[in-house]
PDB file of C-alpha atoms and ligand atoms in Angstrom:
ATOM      1  CA  MET A   1      33.506 -13.253  22.938  1.00  0.00           C
ATOM      2  CA  GLU A   2      32.493 -14.822  20.167  1.00  0.00           C
ATOM      3  CA  GLN A   3      29.304 -13.954  18.183  1.00  0.00           C
ATOM      4  CA  PRO A   4      27.111 -16.662  18.138  1.00  0.00           C
ATOM      5  CA  LEU A   5      25.899 -17.907  14.494  1.00  0.00           C
ATOM      6  CA  ARG A   6      22.242 -16.661  14.245  1.00  0.00           C
ATOM      7  CA  LYS A   7      20.075 -15.285  11.183  1.00  0.00           C
ATOM      8  CA  THR A   8      19.682 -11.451  11.297  1.00  0.00           C
ATOM      9  CA  VAL A   9      16.194 -10.861   9.862  1.00  0.00           C
ATOM     10  CA  ILE A  10      14.589  -7.775   9.089  1.00  0.00           C
ATOM     11  CA  ALA A  11      10.720  -7.955   9.091  1.00  0.00           C
ATOM     12  CA  GLY A  12       8.111  -5.139   7.848  1.00  0.00           C
ATOM     13  CA  ASN A  13       4.995  -4.780   9.425  1.00  0.00           C
ATOM     14  CA  TRP A  14       2.961  -2.902   7.029  1.00  0.00           C
ATOM     15  CA  LYS A  15      -0.300  -2.969   9.680  1.00  0.00           C
ATOM     16  CA  MET A  16      -3.784  -1.763   8.056  1.00  0.00           C
ATOM     17  CA  ASN A  17      -1.834  -0.136   5.126  1.00  0.00           C
ATOM     18  CA  GLN A  18      -1.659  -0.432   1.476  1.00  0.00           C
ATOM     19  CA  THR A  19      -4.242  -1.522  -1.531  1.00  0.00           C
ATOM     20  CA  PRO A  20      -3.473  -4.276  -3.544  1.00  0.00           C
ATOM     21  CA  ALA A  21      -1.995  -2.095  -6.493  1.00  0.00           C
ATOM     22  CA  GLU A  22      -0.057  -0.107  -4.137  1.00  0.00           C
ATOM     23  CA  THR A  23       1.489  -3.406  -2.284  1.00  0.00           C
ATOM     24  CA  THR A  24       3.191  -4.093  -5.953  1.00  0.00           C
ATOM     25  CA  GLN A  25       4.346  -0.530  -6.434  1.00  0.00           C
ATOM     26  CA  LEU A  26       5.947  -0.783  -3.086  1.00  0.00           C
ATOM     27  CA  LEU A  27       7.346  -3.763  -3.371  1.00  0.00           C
ATOM     28  CA  GLU A  28       8.848  -3.380  -6.869  1.00  0.00           C
ATOM     29  CA  GLU A  29      10.331   0.015  -5.705  1.00  0.00           C
ATOM     30  CA  MET A  30      12.111  -2.137  -2.920  1.00  0.00           C
ATOM     31  CA  LYS A  31      13.266  -5.361  -4.846  1.00  0.00           C
ATOM     32  CA  PRO A  32      16.298  -3.575  -6.698  1.00  0.00           C
ATOM     33  CA  LEU A  33      17.091  -1.721  -3.248  1.00  0.00           C
ATOM     34  CA  VAL A  34      17.376  -4.895  -1.064  1.00  0.00           C
ATOM     35  CA  LYS A  35      18.467  -7.490  -3.484  1.00  0.00           C
ATOM     36  CA  ASN A  36      22.114  -7.736  -2.260  1.00  0.00           C
ATOM     37  CA  ALA A  37      21.128  -7.868   1.192  1.00  0.00           C
ATOM     38  CA  TYR A  38      22.802 -10.121   3.369  1.00  0.00           C
ATOM     39  CA  CYS A  39      20.205 -10.688   6.320  1.00  0.00           C
ATOM     40  CA  ASP A  40      16.495 -12.131   6.075  1.00  0.00           C
ATOM     41  CA  VAL A  41      14.280  -9.882   4.574  1.00  0.00           C
ATOM     42  CA  VAL A  42      10.539 -10.024   5.150  1.00  0.00           C
ATOM     43  CA  VAL A  43       7.224  -8.265   4.763  1.00  0.00           C
ATOM     44  CA  CYS A  44       3.992  -8.832   6.705  1.00  0.00           C
ATOM     45  CA  VAL A  45       0.988  -7.276   4.785  1.00  0.00           C
ATOM     46  CA  PRO A  46      -2.592  -7.346   5.210  1.00  0.00           C
ATOM     47  CA  TYR A  47      -4.324 -10.288   3.848  1.00  0.00           C
ATOM     48  CA  ILE A  48      -6.035  -8.935   1.513  1.00  0.00           C
ATOM     49  CA  ASP A  49      -2.147  -8.248  -0.321  1.00  0.00           C
ATOM     50  CA  LEU A  50      -0.780 -11.415   0.177  1.00  0.00           C
ATOM     51  CA  HIS A  51      -1.369 -12.108  -3.242  1.00  0.00           C
ATOM     52  CA  ALA A  52      -0.204  -9.282  -4.586  1.00  0.00           C
ATOM     53  CA  ALA A  53       2.938  -9.450  -2.578  1.00  0.00           C
ATOM     54  CA  LEU A  54       3.706 -13.008  -3.648  1.00  0.00           C
ATOM     55  CA  GLN A  55       3.368 -12.046  -6.994  1.00  0.00           C
ATOM     56  CA  ALA A  56       5.952  -9.174  -6.948  1.00  0.00           C
ATOM     57  CA  THR A  57       8.747 -11.057  -4.829  1.00  0.00           C
ATOM     58  CA  ALA A  58       8.510 -14.483  -6.805  1.00  0.00           C
ATOM     59  CA  ASN A  59      11.873 -15.328  -7.675  1.00  0.00           C
ATOM     60  CA  THR A  60      13.501 -12.968  -4.917  1.00  0.00           C
ATOM     61  CA  SER A  61      15.091 -13.545  -1.780  1.00  0.00           C
ATOM     62  CA  ILE A  62      12.006 -11.195  -0.006  1.00  0.00           C
ATOM     63  CA  CYS A  63       9.698 -13.589   2.320  1.00  0.00           C
ATOM     64  CA  ILE A  64       6.101 -12.821   2.422  1.00  0.00           C
ATOM     65  CA  GLY A  65       3.951 -12.946   5.784  1.00  0.00           C
ATOM     66  CA  ALA A  66       0.834 -12.169   7.264  1.00  0.00           C
ATOM     67  CA  GLU A  67      -0.151 -10.186  10.201  1.00  0.00           C
ATOM     68  CA  ASN A  68      -2.118 -12.918  12.206  1.00  0.00           C
ATOM     69  CA  CYS A  69      -4.104 -15.897  11.716  1.00  0.00           C
ATOM     70  CA  HIS A  70      -6.484 -17.821  13.604  1.00  0.00           C
ATOM     71  CA  TRP A  71      -6.115 -21.272  15.320  1.00  0.00           C
ATOM     72  CA  GLU A  72      -8.831 -23.212  13.738  1.00  0.00           C
ATOM     73  CA  GLN A  73      -8.185 -24.662  10.560  1.00  0.00           C
ATOM     74  CA  SER A  74     -11.436 -23.776   9.142  1.00  0.00           C
ATOM     75  CA  GLY A  75     -15.162 -23.258  10.922  1.00  0.00           C
ATOM     76  CA  ALA A  76     -17.485 -20.813  11.893  1.00  0.00           C
ATOM     77  CA  PHE A  77     -15.090 -17.591  12.492  1.00  0.00           C
ATOM     78  CA  THR A  78     -16.448 -15.026  10.576  1.00  0.00           C
ATOM     79  CA  GLY A  79     -13.876 -12.586   9.004  1.00  0.00           C
ATOM     80  CA  GLU A  80     -10.821 -15.016  10.280  1.00  0.00           C
ATOM     81  CA  ILE A  81      -8.161 -16.483   8.125  1.00  0.00           C
ATOM     82  CA  SER A  82      -6.594 -19.761   9.119  1.00  0.00           C
ATOM     83  CA  ALA A  83      -3.036 -20.590   9.405  1.00  0.00           C
ATOM     84  CA  ALA A  84      -3.655 -23.147   6.689  1.00  0.00           C
ATOM     85  CA  MET A  85      -5.326 -21.155   4.176  1.00  0.00           C
ATOM     86  CA  LEU A  86      -2.066 -18.826   4.328  1.00  0.00           C
ATOM     87  CA  SER A  87       0.209 -21.902   3.961  1.00  0.00           C
ATOM     88  CA  ALA A  88      -1.970 -23.054   0.751  1.00  0.00           C
ATOM     89  CA  ILE A  89      -1.414 -19.685  -0.994  1.00  0.00           C
ATOM     90  CA  GLY A  90       2.588 -19.955  -0.262  1.00  0.00           C
ATOM     91  CA  VAL A  91       2.911 -17.208   2.921  1.00  0.00           C
ATOM     92  CA  GLU A  92       6.003 -18.214   4.840  1.00  0.00           C
ATOM     93  CA  TYR A  93       5.579 -15.869   7.984  1.00  0.00           C
ATOM     94  CA  VAL A  94       3.221 -14.923  10.188  1.00  0.00           C
ATOM     95  CA  ILE A  95       3.335 -12.476  12.897  1.00  0.00           C
ATOM     96  CA  LEU A  96       1.385 -13.804  16.122  1.00  0.00           C
ATOM     97  CA  GLY A  97       0.804 -11.610  19.636  1.00  0.00           C
ATOM     98  CA  HIS A  98       1.138  -8.358  18.189  1.00  0.00           C
ATOM     99  CA  SER A  99       0.473  -6.027  20.830  1.00  0.00           C
ATOM    100  CA  GLU A 100      -1.981  -3.823  18.785  1.00  0.00           C
ATOM    101  CA  ARG A 101      -4.083  -7.540  18.400  1.00  0.00           C
ATOM    102  CA  ARG A 102      -3.523  -7.479  22.088  1.00  0.00           C
ATOM    103  CA  THR A 103      -4.895  -3.823  23.103  1.00  0.00           C
ATOM    104  CA  HIS A 104      -7.433  -3.763  20.331  1.00  0.00           C
ATOM    105  CA  PHE A 105      -8.973  -7.213  19.422  1.00  0.00           C
ATOM    106  CA  GLY A 106      -8.863  -8.896  23.003  1.00  0.00           C
ATOM    107  CA  GLU A 107      -5.530 -11.429  22.104  1.00  0.00           C
ATOM    108  CA  THR A 108      -4.107 -13.130  25.155  1.00  0.00           C
ATOM    109  CA  ASP A 109      -1.230 -15.152  26.021  1.00  0.00           C
ATOM    110  CA  VAL A 110      -3.660 -18.254  25.981  1.00  0.00           C
ATOM    111  CA  THR A 111      -4.960 -17.485  22.247  1.00  0.00           C
ATOM    112  CA  VAL A 112      -1.127 -16.368  21.424  1.00  0.00           C
ATOM    113  CA  GLN A 113      -0.445 -19.964  22.536  1.00  0.00           C
ATOM    114  CA  LYS A 114      -3.281 -21.162  20.511  1.00  0.00           C
ATOM    115  CA  ARG A 115      -2.261 -19.218  17.255  1.00  0.00           C
ATOM    116  CA  ILE A 116       0.958 -20.938  17.371  1.00  0.00           C
ATOM    117  CA  ARG A 117       0.485 -24.439  17.765  1.00  0.00           C
ATOM    118  CA  ALA A 118      -1.809 -23.908  14.386  1.00  0.00           C
ATOM    119  CA  ALA A 119       0.731 -21.936  12.439  1.00  0.00           C
ATOM    120  CA  LEU A 120       3.500 -24.677  13.606  1.00  0.00           C
ATOM    121  CA  ASN A 121       1.086 -27.409  12.132  1.00  0.00           C
ATOM    122  CA  GLU A 122       0.966 -25.416   8.619  1.00  0.00           C
ATOM    123  CA  LYS A 123       5.026 -24.803   8.940  1.00  0.00           C
ATOM    124  CA  LEU A 124       4.819 -21.405   8.976  1.00  0.00           C
ATOM    125  CA  LYS A 125       7.893 -19.479  10.420  1.00  0.00           C
ATOM    126  CA  ILE A 126       6.500 -17.237  13.396  1.00  0.00           C
ATOM    127  CA  ILE A 127       7.325 -13.742  14.244  1.00  0.00           C
ATOM    128  CA  LEU A 128       6.318 -13.713  18.009  1.00  0.00           C
ATOM    129  CA  CYS A 129       5.959 -10.164  19.796  1.00  0.00           C
ATOM    130  CA  VAL A 130       5.933  -9.606  23.095  1.00  0.00           C
ATOM    131  CA  GLY A 131       6.384  -6.072  25.181  1.00  0.00           C
ATOM    132  CA  GLU A 132       5.559  -4.129  27.878  1.00  0.00           C
ATOM    133  CA  SER A 133       3.298  -1.081  28.757  1.00  0.00           C
ATOM    134  CA  LEU A 134       4.805   2.173  29.885  1.00  0.00           C
ATOM    135  CA  GLU A 135       2.843   1.439  33.076  1.00  0.00           C
ATOM    136  CA  GLN A 136       4.315  -1.945  33.299  1.00  0.00           C
ATOM    137  CA  ARG A 137       7.733  -0.591  33.094  1.00  0.00           C
ATOM    138  CA  GLU A 138       7.014   2.061  35.540  1.00  0.00           C
ATOM    139  CA  GLN A 139       6.167  -0.641  37.792  1.00  0.00           C
ATOM    140  CA  GLY A 140       8.902  -2.413  37.635  1.00  0.00           C
ATOM    141  CA  ILE A 141       7.691  -5.522  36.657  1.00  0.00           C
ATOM    142  CA  THR A 142       9.086  -5.993  32.819  1.00  0.00           C
ATOM    143  CA  VAL A 143      11.088  -8.498  33.253  1.00  0.00           C
ATOM    144  CA  GLU A 144       8.604 -11.087  34.789  1.00  0.00           C
ATOM    145  CA  LEU A 145       5.818 -10.082  32.041  1.00  0.00           C
ATOM    146  CA  ILE A 146       8.140 -10.539  29.274  1.00  0.00           C
ATOM    147  CA  ALA A 147       9.281 -13.916  30.714  1.00  0.00           C
ATOM    148  CA  MET A 148       5.573 -14.995  31.543  1.00  0.00           C
ATOM    149  CA  GLN A 149       4.612 -13.601  28.167  1.00  0.00           C
ATOM    150  CA  VAL A 150       7.193 -15.865  25.990  1.00  0.00           C
ATOM    151  CA  LYS A 151       6.804 -19.168  28.339  1.00  0.00           C
ATOM    152  CA  ILE A 152       3.241 -19.233  27.741  1.00  0.00           C
ATOM    153  CA  ALA A 153       2.722 -18.455  24.144  1.00  0.00           C
ATOM    154  CA  LEU A 154       5.747 -21.467  23.924  1.00  0.00           C
ATOM    155  CA  GLY A 155       3.360 -23.533  26.071  1.00  0.00           C
ATOM    156  CA  GLY A 156       3.757 -27.248  23.963  1.00  0.00           C
ATOM    157  CA  VAL A 157       6.611 -26.210  21.640  1.00  0.00           C
ATOM    158  CA  SER A 158       8.856 -28.778  21.173  1.00  0.00           C
ATOM    159  CA  GLU A 159      12.948 -27.923  20.482  1.00  0.00           C
ATOM    160  CA  ASP A 160      12.678 -28.746  17.072  1.00  0.00           C
ATOM    161  CA  GLU A 161       9.529 -26.381  16.234  1.00  0.00           C
ATOM    162  CA  LEU A 162      11.273 -24.020  17.990  1.00  0.00           C
ATOM    163  CA  LYS A 163      13.300 -23.058  15.049  1.00  0.00           C
ATOM    164  CA  GLN A 164      10.729 -21.782  13.247  1.00  0.00           C
ATOM    165  CA  ILE A 165      10.295 -19.229  15.741  1.00  0.00           C
ATOM    166  CA  ILE A 166      11.518 -15.450  15.729  1.00  0.00           C
ATOM    167  CA  ILE A 167      10.470 -13.222  19.025  1.00  0.00           C
ATOM    168  CA  ALA A 168      10.190  -9.492  18.827  1.00  0.00           C
ATOM    169  CA  TYR A 169      10.603  -7.519  21.870  1.00  0.00           C
ATOM    170  CA  GLU A 170       8.100  -4.716  20.801  1.00  0.00           C
ATOM    171  CA  PRO A 171       8.036  -2.227  23.889  1.00  0.00           C
ATOM    172  CA  VAL A 172       4.319  -1.206  23.560  1.00  0.00           C
ATOM    173  CA  TRP A 173       5.415   2.076  24.431  1.00  0.00           C
ATOM    174  CA  ALA A 174       7.772   2.498  21.708  1.00  0.00           C
ATOM    175  CA  ILE A 175       5.830   1.494  18.779  1.00  0.00           C
ATOM    176  CA  GLY A 176       4.540   4.087  16.722  1.00  0.00           C
ATOM    177  CA  THR A 177       5.314   6.671  18.927  1.00  0.00           C
ATOM    178  CA  GLY A 178       8.817   7.841  17.893  1.00  0.00           C
ATOM    179  CA  LYS A 179      10.083   6.646  21.089  1.00  0.00           C
ATOM    180  CA  THR A 180      12.545   3.845  20.731  1.00  0.00           C
ATOM    181  CA  ALA A 181      13.677   2.188  23.944  1.00  0.00           C
ATOM    182  CA  THR A 182      17.704   3.015  24.081  1.00  0.00           C
ATOM    183  CA  ALA A 183      19.673   0.688  22.751  1.00  0.00           C
ATOM    184  CA  GLU A 184      20.443  -0.486  26.211  1.00  0.00           C
ATOM    185  CA  GLN A 185      17.212  -1.163  27.293  1.00  0.00           C
ATOM    186  CA  ALA A 186      16.302  -2.855  24.195  1.00  0.00           C
ATOM    187  CA  ASN A 187      19.544  -5.072  24.627  1.00  0.00           C
ATOM    188  CA  ALA A 188      18.404  -5.845  28.238  1.00  0.00           C
ATOM    189  CA  VAL A 189      15.512  -7.143  27.634  1.00  0.00           C
ATOM    190  CA  CYS A 190      15.832  -8.946  24.429  1.00  0.00           C
ATOM    191  CA  ALA A 191      18.852 -10.792  26.862  1.00  0.00           C
ATOM    192  CA  VAL A 192      15.980 -11.779  29.299  1.00  0.00           C
ATOM    193  CA  ILE A 193      14.330 -13.479  26.422  1.00  0.00           C
ATOM    194  CA  ARG A 194      16.852 -15.319  25.523  1.00  0.00           C
ATOM    195  CA  GLN A 195      17.641 -16.241  29.169  1.00  0.00           C
ATOM    196  CA  THR A 196      14.205 -17.409  29.416  1.00  0.00           C
ATOM    197  CA  ILE A 197      14.663 -19.681  26.243  1.00  0.00           C
ATOM    198  CA  THR A 198      17.897 -21.106  28.297  1.00  0.00           C
ATOM    199  CA  ASP A 199      15.110 -21.659  31.144  1.00  0.00           C
ATOM    200  CA  LEU A 200      12.885 -23.445  28.669  1.00  0.00           C
ATOM    201  CA  TYR A 201      14.680 -25.448  26.433  1.00  0.00           C
ATOM    202  CA  ASN A 202      18.696 -24.924  26.826  1.00  0.00           C
ATOM    203  CA  GLN A 203      21.704 -22.723  25.855  1.00  0.00           C
ATOM    204  CA  ASN A 204      21.902 -24.392  22.722  1.00  0.00           C
ATOM    205  CA  CYS A 205      18.619 -22.970  21.592  1.00  0.00           C
ATOM    206  CA  ALA A 206      19.116 -19.674  23.283  1.00  0.00           C
ATOM    207  CA  ASN A 207      21.934 -18.973  21.044  1.00  0.00           C
ATOM    208  CA  ALA A 208      20.187 -19.816  17.858  1.00  0.00           C
ATOM    209  CA  ILE A 209      16.938 -18.038  18.090  1.00  0.00           C
ATOM    210  CA  THR A 210      16.655 -14.958  16.458  1.00  0.00           C
ATOM    211  CA  ILE A 211      15.643 -11.863  18.405  1.00  0.00           C
ATOM    212  CA  GLN A 212      14.382  -8.758  17.218  1.00  0.00           C
ATOM    213  CA  TYR A 213      13.689  -5.575  18.153  1.00  0.00           C
ATOM    214  CA  GLY A 214      10.935  -3.158  17.317  1.00  0.00           C
ATOM    215  CA  GLY A 215       9.179   0.034  18.216  1.00  0.00           C
ATOM    216  CA  SER A 216      10.306   3.432  16.231  1.00  0.00           C
ATOM    217  CA  MET A 217      13.263   1.816  14.380  1.00  0.00           C
ATOM    218  CA  ASN A 218      14.282   3.591  11.663  1.00  0.00           C
ATOM    219  CA  ALA A 219      17.377   4.368   9.342  1.00  0.00           C
ATOM    220  CA  LYS A 220      18.937   6.616  11.893  1.00  0.00           C
ATOM    221  CA  ASN A 221      18.857   4.412  15.097  1.00  0.00           C
ATOM    222  CA  ALA A 222      18.841   1.287  13.456  1.00  0.00           C
ATOM    223  CA  GLU A 223      22.869   0.933  13.560  1.00  0.00           C
ATOM    224  CA  GLU A 224      23.111   1.303  17.342  1.00  0.00           C
ATOM    225  CA  LEU A 225      19.813  -0.911  17.864  1.00  0.00           C
ATOM    226  CA  LEU A 226      21.448  -3.832  16.101  1.00  0.00           C
ATOM    227  CA  ALA A 227      25.008  -3.311  17.109  1.00  0.00           C
ATOM    228  CA  GLN A 228      23.810  -4.688  20.440  1.00  0.00           C
ATOM    229  CA  SER A 229      24.316  -8.188  21.587  1.00  0.00           C
ATOM    230  CA  ASP A 230      21.201  -9.564  21.650  1.00  0.00           C
ATOM    231  CA  VAL A 231      19.362  -7.817  18.835  1.00  0.00           C
ATOM    232  CA  ASP A 232      19.278 -10.065  16.145  1.00  0.00           C
ATOM    233  CA  GLY A 233      16.868  -8.052  13.710  1.00  0.00           C
ATOM    234  CA  GLY A 234      13.924  -5.578  13.649  1.00  0.00           C
ATOM    235  CA  LEU A 235      10.179  -5.675  13.105  1.00  0.00           C
ATOM    236  CA  ILE A 236       9.593  -2.064  11.393  1.00  0.00           C
ATOM    237  CA  GLY A 237       6.340  -0.688  11.290  1.00  0.00           C
ATOM    238  CA  GLY A 238       6.112   3.119  10.125  1.00  0.00           C
ATOM    239  CA  ALA A 239      10.025   3.144   8.205  1.00  0.00           C
ATOM    240  CA  SER A 240       8.902  -0.325   5.948  1.00  0.00           C
ATOM    241  CA  LEU A 241       6.167   1.737   3.970  1.00  0.00           C
ATOM    242  CA  LYS A 242       8.502   3.896   2.531  1.00  0.00           C
ATOM    243  CA  ALA A 243      11.065   1.822   0.146  1.00  0.00           C
ATOM    244  CA  PRO A 244      14.329   3.577   0.813  1.00  0.00           C
ATOM    245  CA  ASP A 245      13.383   3.935   4.837  1.00  0.00           C
ATOM    246  CA  PHE A 246      13.199   0.074   4.925  1.00  0.00           C
ATOM    247  CA  ALA A 247      16.457  -0.681   2.475  1.00  0.00           C
ATOM    248  CA  ALA A 248      18.715   1.697   4.715  1.00  0.00           C
ATOM    249  CA  ILE A 249      17.914  -0.474   7.561  1.00  0.00           C
ATOM    250  CA  VAL A 250      18.477  -3.691   5.402  1.00  0.00           C
ATOM    251  CA  GLY A 251      21.730  -2.198   4.549  1.00  0.00           C
ATOM    252  CA  ILE A 252      22.422  -1.586   8.247  1.00  0.00           C
ATOM    253  CA  ALA A 253      21.590  -5.378   9.162  1.00  0.00           C
ATOM    254  CA  SER A 254      23.422  -6.631   6.319  1.00  0.00           C
ATOM    255  CA  LYS A 255      26.670  -5.230   7.929  1.00  0.00           C
ATOM    256  CA  THR A 256      26.455  -6.023  11.369  1.00  0.00           C
TER     257      THR A 256
HETATM  258  P1  LIG N 307       6.685   1.192  14.565  1.00  0.00           P
HETATM  259  O1  LIG N 307       6.023  -0.254  14.463  1.00  0.00           O
HETATM  260  O2  LIG N 307       8.082   0.929  13.784  1.00  0.00           O
HETATM  261  O3  LIG N 307       5.629   1.751  13.499  1.00  0.00           O
HETATM  262  O4  LIG N 307       7.027   1.472  15.963  1.00  0.00           O
HETATM  263  C1  LIG N 307       6.581  -1.403  14.886  1.00  0.00           C
HETATM  264  C2  LIG N 307       5.741  -2.602  15.170  1.00  0.00           C
HETATM  265  O5  LIG N 307       4.464  -2.433  15.175  1.00  0.00           O
HETATM  266  O6  LIG N 307       5.885  -4.022  14.958  1.00  0.00           O
END
């Protein structure tokens, strides 16, 4: 079968790690290692590090993202950052719906949908995270749950706006646990996501959308995961905090 033309995207998710000074240092170390990447490279950092990250990666092909944004443009939301604020300083990407936000900070499919709307309005590119817990997998509801998460998150998103969105399949049981989904498990759920896009939009949209796998991806398992037909990249947590490891994954993605 002919391989559909879609972008391979490797994105780092630094979570709550790195000071601004450490951000500059890590990105300076990464820059030469990923400069010949034949895939898109994104690094998502804490809000406080965005300025340092944008400065360190100016005039490179590394894109910078935030790890969340609020759905309102401004207002009485103590401690929050809006999509408008992110785009105002030149941030290109934002992660939305990460399972850590859903688990620890009360994020729901409906608030994810609202944040997506706000990010789209600001022309940010979005990495939308979906994934099932171990309990849900064992109950046999992974397929329904993932389809539902995708459908609610994309409510009101036009076909044209969908081009700004990447979907990351991140099984909650594989995040930060060292337990990776098998390549077959990852591919099967990424295929469910693609089928959901066909149902919601059409085959062309489904063929074009980048779907990442995330959850304990590292330099050792990346090759097998990225070789899967429906896996178009990775969202990397732990391994994105070490320049050689992240660069190794970028190198593997550049070849697949
Ligand atoms: P991990 O995190 O690679 O450390 O499992 C992935 C993520 O949460 O995006």
